Tab-separated table of C-alpha atoms in Angstrom:
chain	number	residue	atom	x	y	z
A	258	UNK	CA	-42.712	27.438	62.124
A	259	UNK	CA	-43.814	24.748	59.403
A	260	UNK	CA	-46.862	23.585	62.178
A	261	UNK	CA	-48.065	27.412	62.280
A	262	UNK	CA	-48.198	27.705	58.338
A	263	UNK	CA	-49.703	24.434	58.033
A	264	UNK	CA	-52.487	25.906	60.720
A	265	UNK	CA	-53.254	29.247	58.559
A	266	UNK	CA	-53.105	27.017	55.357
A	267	UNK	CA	-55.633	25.263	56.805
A	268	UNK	CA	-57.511	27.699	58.672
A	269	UNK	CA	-57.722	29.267	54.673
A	270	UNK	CA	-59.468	26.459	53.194
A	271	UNK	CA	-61.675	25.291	55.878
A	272	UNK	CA	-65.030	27.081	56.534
A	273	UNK	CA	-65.079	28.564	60.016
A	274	UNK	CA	-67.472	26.200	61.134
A	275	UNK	CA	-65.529	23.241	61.007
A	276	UNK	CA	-62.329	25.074	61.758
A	277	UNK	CA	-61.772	24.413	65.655
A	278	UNK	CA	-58.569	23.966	67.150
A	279	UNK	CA	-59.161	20.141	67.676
A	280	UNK	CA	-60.142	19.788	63.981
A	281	UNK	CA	-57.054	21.788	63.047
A	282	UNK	CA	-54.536	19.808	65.200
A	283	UNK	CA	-56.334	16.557	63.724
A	284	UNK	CA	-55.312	17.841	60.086
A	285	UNK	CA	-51.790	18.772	61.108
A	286	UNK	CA	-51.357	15.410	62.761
A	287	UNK	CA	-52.692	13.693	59.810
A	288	UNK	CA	-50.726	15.783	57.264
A	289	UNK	CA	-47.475	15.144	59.701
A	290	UNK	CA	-48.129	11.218	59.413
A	291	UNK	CA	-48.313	11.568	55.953
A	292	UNK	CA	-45.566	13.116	54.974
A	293	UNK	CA	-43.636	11.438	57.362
A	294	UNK	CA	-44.907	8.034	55.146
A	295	UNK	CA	-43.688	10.024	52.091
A	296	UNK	CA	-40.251	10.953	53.853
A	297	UNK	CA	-39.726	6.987	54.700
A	298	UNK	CA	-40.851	6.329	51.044
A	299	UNK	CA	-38.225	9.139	49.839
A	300	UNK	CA	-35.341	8.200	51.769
A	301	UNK	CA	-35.812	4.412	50.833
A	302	UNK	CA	-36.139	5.058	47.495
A	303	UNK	CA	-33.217	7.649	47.051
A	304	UNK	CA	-31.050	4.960	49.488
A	305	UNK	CA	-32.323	2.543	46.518
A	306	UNK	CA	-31.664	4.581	43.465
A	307	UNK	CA	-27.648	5.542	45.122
A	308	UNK	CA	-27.171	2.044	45.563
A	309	UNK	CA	-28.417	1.422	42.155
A	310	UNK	CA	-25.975	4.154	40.911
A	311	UNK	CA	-22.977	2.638	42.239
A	312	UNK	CA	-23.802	-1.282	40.963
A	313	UNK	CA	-23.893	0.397	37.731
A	314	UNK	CA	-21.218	2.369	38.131
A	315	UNK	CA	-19.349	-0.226	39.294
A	316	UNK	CA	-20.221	-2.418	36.560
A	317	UNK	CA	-19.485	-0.205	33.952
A	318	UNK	CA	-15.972	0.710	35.347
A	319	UNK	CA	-15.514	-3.459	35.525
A	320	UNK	CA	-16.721	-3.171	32.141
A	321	UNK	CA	-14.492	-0.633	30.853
A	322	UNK	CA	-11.115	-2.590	33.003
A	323	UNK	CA	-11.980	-5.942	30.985
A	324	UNK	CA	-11.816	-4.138	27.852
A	325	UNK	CA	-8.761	-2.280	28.467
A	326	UNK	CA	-7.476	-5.833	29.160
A	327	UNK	CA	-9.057	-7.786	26.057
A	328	UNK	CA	-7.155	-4.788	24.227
A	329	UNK	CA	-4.055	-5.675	25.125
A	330	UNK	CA	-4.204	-9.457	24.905
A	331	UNK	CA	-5.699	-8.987	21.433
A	332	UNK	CA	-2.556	-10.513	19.640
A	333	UNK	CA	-1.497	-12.877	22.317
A	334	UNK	CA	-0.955	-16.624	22.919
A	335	UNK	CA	-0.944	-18.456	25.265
A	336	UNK	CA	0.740	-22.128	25.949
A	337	UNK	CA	0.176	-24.205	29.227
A	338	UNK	CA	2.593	-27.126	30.432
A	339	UNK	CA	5.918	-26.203	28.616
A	340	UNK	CA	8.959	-26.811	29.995
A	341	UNK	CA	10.555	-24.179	32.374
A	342	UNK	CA	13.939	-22.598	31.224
A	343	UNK	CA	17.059	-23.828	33.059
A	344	UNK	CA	16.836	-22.180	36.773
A	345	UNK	CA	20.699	-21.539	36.689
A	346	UNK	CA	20.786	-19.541	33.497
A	347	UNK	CA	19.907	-15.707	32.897
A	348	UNK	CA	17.019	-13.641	31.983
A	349	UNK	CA	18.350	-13.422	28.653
A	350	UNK	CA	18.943	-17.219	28.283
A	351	UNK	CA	15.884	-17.995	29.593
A	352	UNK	CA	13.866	-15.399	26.843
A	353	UNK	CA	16.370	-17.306	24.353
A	354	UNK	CA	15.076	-20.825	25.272
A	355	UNK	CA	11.125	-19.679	25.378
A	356	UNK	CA	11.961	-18.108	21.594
A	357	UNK	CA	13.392	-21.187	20.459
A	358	UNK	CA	10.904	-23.530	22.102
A	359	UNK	CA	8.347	-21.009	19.973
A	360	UNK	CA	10.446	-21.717	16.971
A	361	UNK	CA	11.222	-25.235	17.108
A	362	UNK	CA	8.905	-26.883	18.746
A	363	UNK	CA	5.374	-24.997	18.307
A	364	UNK	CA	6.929	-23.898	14.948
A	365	UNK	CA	5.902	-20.650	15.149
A	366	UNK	CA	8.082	-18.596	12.799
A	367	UNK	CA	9.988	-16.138	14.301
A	368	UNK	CA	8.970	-12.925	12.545
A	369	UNK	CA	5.316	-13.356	13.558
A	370	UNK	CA	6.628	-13.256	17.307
A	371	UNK	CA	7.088	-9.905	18.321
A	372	UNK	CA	7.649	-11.070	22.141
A	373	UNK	CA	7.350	-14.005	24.499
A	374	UNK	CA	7.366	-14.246	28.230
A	375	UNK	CA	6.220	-16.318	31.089
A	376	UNK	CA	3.217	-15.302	33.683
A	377	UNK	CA	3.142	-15.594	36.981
A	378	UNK	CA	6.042	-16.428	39.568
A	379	UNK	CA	7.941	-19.808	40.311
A	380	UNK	CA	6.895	-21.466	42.696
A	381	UNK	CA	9.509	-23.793	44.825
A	382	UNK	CA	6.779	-25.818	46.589
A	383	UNK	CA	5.428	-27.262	43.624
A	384	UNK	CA	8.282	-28.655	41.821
A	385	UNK	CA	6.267	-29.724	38.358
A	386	UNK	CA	4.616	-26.596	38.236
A	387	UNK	CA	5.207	-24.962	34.752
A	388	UNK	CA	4.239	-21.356	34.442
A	389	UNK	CA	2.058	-20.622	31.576
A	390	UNK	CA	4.118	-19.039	28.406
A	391	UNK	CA	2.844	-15.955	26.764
A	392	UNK	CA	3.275	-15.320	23.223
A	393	UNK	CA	2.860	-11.543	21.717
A	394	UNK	CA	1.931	-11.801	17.767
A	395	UNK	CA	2.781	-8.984	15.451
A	396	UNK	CA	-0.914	-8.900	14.426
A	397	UNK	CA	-4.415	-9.977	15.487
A	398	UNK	CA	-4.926	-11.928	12.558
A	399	UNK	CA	-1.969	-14.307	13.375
A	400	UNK	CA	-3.306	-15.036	16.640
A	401	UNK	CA	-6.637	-15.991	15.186
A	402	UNK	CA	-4.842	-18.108	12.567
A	403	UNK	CA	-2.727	-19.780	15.486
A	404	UNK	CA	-5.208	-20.437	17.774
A	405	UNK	CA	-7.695	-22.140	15.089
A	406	UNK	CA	-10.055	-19.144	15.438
A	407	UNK	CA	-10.228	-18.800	18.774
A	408	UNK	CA	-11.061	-22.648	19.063
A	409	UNK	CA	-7.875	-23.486	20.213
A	410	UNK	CA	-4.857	-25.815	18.423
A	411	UNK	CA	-3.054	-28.514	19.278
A	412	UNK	CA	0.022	-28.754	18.231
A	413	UNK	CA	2.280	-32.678	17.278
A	414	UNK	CA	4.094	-32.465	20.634
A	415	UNK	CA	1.052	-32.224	22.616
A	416	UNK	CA	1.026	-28.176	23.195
A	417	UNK	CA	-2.454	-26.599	23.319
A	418	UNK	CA	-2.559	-23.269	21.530
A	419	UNK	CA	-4.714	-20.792	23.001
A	420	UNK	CA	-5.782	-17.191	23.095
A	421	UNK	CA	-4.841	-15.061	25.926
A	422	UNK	CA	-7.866	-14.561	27.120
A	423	UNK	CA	-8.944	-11.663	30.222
A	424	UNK	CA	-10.229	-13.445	33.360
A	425	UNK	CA	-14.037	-12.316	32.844
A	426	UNK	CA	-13.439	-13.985	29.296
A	427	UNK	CA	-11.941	-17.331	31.062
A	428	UNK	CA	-15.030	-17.097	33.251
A	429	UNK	CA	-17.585	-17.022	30.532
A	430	UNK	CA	-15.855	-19.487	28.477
A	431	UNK	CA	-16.094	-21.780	31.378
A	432	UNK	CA	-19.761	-21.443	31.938
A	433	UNK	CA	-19.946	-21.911	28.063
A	434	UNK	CA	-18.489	-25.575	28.462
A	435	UNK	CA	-20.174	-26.837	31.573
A	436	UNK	CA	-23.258	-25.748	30.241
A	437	UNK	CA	-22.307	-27.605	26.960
A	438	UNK	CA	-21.445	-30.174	29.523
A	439	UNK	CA	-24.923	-30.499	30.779
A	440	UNK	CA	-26.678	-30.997	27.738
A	441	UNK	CA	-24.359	-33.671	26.569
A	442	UNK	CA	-24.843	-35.705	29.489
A	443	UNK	CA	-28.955	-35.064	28.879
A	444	UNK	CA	-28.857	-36.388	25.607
A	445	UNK	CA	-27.370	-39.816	26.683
């Protein structure tokens, strides 16, 4: 069907001296490889511009999850290598214990804590493991005052302060300091 209208179409703008059937089926042949070119070209490029779509899509939806997740760490601490609560006691004695060790010993007062709790599981195989210890402010501006601006504190027992940072955050911050890293060590 397509090969007959091509013919006429061409049969309409050629002069009937030059239209013979050979010069005809030359055209068509031509005008098939052609678009047939333009199809491969089409195809690749709409393969391209899908693929494109979803690495963007993707990216943005990555985008959006990290700051869903920097939303909700917003006001909280966190505090690596403190002691675990006593295994034999109860969820209740162990949230005591992590409040206290908040009050006492990284004196944070206790109406600036609105929650604390530890992330992540035990784990039996590694006996000095200590499960990092979340702390939920009442306010953003407390955590940026506790953490020393987002620089991090440490406190007179030893305990780094730090913001609770989402793992694309972690990631970056990492780069930052082996970069950092890598200029030190070009200087000397």
């Amino acid at each position: 069907m397509i090969k007959m209208t091509v013919e006429t179409a061409v049969r309409n703008v050629l002069s009937k001296s030059v239209c013979s059937k050979e010069d005809i089926q030359n055209v068509v042949r031509s005008y098939a490889d052609v678009t047939k070119e333009n199809q491969k070209e089409v195809i690749q490029q709409a393969a391209l511009t899908q693929s494109s779509k979803t690495v963007v899509e993707s990216v943005v939806r990555k985008l959006d999850a990290d700051k869903v997740e920097r939303e909700k760490r917003r006001c909280n601490l966190v505090v690596l290598s403190t002691p675990e609560p006593c295994k034999d006691s109860s969820k209740e004695q162990k949230i005591a214990e992590d409040n206290k060790f908040c009050c006492n010993v990284l004196e944070i007062p206790s109406r600036d804590i609105e929650a604390c709790w530890r992330a992540g599981k035990i784990d039996e195989s590694k006996p000095d493991y200590r499960r990092p210890l979340i702390i939920k402010l009442k306010s953003e501006e407390l955590a940026q005052e506790w953490t020393n601006n987002s620089e991090g504190l440490k406190t007179a027992t030893g305990h780094w302060i730090n913001r609770d940072l989402c793992a694309a955050d972690r990631k970056a911050n990492l780069l930052l300091r082996q970069e950092r890293r890598k200029m030190m060590e070009q200087k000397s």
